[in-house]
PDB file of C-alpha atoms in Angstrom:
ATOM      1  CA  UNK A   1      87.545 151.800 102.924  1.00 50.00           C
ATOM      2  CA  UNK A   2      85.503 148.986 104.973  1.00 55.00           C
ATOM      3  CA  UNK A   3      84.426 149.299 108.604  1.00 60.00           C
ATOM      4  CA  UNK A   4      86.175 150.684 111.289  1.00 55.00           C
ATOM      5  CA  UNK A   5      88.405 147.457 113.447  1.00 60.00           C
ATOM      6  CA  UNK A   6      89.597 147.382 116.670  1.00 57.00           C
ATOM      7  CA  UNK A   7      93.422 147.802 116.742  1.00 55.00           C
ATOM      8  CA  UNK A   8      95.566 146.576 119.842  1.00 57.00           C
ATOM      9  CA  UNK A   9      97.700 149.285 121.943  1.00 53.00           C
ATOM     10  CA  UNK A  10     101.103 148.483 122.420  1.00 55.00           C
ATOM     11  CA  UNK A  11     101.182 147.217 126.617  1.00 51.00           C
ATOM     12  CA  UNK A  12     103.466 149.430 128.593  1.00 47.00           C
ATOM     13  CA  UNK A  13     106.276 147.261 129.727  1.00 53.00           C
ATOM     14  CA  UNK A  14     106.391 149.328 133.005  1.00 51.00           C
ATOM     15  CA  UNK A  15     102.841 148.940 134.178  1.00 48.00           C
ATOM     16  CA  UNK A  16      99.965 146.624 135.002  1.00 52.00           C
ATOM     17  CA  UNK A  17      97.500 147.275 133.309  1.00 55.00           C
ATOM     18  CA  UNK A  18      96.920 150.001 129.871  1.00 51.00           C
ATOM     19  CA  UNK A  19      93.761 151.105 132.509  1.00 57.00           C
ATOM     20  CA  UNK A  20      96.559 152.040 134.895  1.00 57.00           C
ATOM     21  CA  UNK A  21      98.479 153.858 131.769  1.00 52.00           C
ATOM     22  CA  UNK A  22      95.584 155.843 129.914  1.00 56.00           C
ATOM     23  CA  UNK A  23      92.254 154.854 131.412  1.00 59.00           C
ATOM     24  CA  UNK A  24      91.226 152.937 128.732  1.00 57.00           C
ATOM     25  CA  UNK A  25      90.658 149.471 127.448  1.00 56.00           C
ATOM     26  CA  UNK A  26      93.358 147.360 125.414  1.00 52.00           C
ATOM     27  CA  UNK A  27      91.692 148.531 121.856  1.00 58.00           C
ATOM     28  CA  UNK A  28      90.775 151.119 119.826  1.00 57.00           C
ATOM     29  CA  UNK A  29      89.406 152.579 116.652  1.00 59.00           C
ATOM     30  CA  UNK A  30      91.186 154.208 114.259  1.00 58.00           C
ATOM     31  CA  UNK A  31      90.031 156.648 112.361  1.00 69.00           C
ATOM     32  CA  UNK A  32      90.310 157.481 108.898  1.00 76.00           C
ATOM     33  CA  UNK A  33      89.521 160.236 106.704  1.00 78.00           C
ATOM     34  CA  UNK A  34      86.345 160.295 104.486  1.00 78.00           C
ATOM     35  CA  UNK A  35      88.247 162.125 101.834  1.00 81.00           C
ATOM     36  CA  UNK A  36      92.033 163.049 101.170  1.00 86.00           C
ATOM     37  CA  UNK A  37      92.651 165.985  98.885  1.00 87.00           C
ATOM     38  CA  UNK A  38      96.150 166.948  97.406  1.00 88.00           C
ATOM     39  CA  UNK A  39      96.957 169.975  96.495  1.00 88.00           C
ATOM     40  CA  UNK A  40     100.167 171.858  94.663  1.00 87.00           C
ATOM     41  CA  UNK A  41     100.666 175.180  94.739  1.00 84.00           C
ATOM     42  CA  UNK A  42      99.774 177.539  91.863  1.00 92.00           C
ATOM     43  CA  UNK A  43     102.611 178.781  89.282  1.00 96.00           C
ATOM     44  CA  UNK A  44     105.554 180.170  90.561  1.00 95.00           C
ATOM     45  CA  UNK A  45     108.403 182.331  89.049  1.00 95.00           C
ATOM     46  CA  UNK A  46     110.561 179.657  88.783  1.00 94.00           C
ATOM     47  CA  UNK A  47     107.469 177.613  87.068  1.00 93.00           C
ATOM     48  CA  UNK A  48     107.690 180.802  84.087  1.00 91.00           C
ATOM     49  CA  UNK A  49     111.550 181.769  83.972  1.00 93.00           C
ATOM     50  CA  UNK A  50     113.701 178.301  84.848  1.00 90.00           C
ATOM     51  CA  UNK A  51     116.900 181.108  85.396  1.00 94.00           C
ATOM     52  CA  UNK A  52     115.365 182.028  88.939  1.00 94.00           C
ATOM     53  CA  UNK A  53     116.973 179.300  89.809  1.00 91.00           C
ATOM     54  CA  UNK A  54     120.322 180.500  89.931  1.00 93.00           C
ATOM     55  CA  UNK A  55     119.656 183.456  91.568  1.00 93.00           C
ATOM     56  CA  UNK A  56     117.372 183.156  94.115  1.00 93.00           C
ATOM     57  CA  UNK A  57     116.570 180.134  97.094  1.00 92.00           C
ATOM     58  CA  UNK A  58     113.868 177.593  96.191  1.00 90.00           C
ATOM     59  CA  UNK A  59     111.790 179.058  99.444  1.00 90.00           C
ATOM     60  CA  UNK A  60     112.196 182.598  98.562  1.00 94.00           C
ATOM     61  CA  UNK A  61     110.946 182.074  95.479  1.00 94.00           C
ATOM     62  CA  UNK A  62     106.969 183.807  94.927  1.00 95.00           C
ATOM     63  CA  UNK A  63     104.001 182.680  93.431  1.00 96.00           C
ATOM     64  CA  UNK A  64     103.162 184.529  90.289  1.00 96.00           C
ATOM     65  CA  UNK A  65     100.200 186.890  89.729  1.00 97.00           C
ATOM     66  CA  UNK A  66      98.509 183.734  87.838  1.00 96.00           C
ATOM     67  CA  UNK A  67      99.279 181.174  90.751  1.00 96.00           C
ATOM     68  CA  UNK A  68      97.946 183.666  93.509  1.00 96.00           C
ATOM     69  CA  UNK A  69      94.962 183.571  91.197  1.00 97.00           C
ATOM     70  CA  UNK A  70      95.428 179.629  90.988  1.00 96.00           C
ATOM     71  CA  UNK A  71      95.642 179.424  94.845  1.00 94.00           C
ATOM     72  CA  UNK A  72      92.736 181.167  95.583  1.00 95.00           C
ATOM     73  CA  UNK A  73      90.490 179.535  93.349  1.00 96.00           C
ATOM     74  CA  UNK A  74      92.025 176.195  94.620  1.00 94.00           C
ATOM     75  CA  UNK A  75      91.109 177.226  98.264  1.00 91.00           C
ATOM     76  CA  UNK A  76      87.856 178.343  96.880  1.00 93.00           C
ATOM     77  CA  UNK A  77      87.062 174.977  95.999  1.00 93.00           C
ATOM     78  CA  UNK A  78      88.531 173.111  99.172  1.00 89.00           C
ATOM     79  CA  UNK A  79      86.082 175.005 101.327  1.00 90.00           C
ATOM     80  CA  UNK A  80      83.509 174.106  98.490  1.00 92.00           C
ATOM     81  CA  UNK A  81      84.386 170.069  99.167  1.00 89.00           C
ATOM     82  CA  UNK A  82      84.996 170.156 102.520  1.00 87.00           C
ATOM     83  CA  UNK A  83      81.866 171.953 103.707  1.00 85.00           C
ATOM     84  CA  UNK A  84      81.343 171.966 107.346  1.00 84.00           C
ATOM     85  CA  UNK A  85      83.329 168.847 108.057  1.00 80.00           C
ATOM     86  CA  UNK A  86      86.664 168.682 110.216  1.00 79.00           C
ATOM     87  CA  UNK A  87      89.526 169.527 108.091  1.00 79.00           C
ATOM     88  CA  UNK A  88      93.213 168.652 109.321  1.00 78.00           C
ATOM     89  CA  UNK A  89      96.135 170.094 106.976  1.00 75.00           C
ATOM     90  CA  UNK A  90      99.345 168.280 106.296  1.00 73.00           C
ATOM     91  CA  UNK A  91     102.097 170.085 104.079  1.00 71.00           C
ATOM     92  CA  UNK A  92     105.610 169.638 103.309  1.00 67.00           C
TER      93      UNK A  92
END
């Protein structure tokens, strides 16, 4: 990923100074993640009968016996990678 680089703040159009604004100088680092990790969730019941579709809503729809099994081995081995470091979680 290379070294960290200073990155310019956008200058308030309303004040002096970016001291004035946040108490800090024009730059700062940015920082970026050691590791990224993606994850999808384990099978669902619309993954094993493709008819669930037409009866029930796409979030109401449950993970399978299997994919709870799949999800907890897959958080199993998060916590295995991530160890003790900072983890932030984005989902969608």
């Amino acid at each position: 990923m290379g070294e960290q680089r200073l990155k310019p703040l956008a200058r308030s159009p309303h004040a002096s100074s970016l001291e004035e604004v946040w108490g800090r100088t024009s730059a700062y680092v940015v920082p970026r993640p050691n590791k990224i990790m993606l994850v999808r969730h384990g099978e669902s019941e619309g993954n094993s009968d493709d008819s669930v579709y037409t009866r029930v809503s796409d979030w109401r729809i449950s993970l399978t016996q299997r994919g709870r099994q799949q999800a907890r081995a897959a958080g199993s081995k998060l916590k295995e990678l991530a160890g003790a470091s900072d983890v932030f979680f984005y989902y969608r």
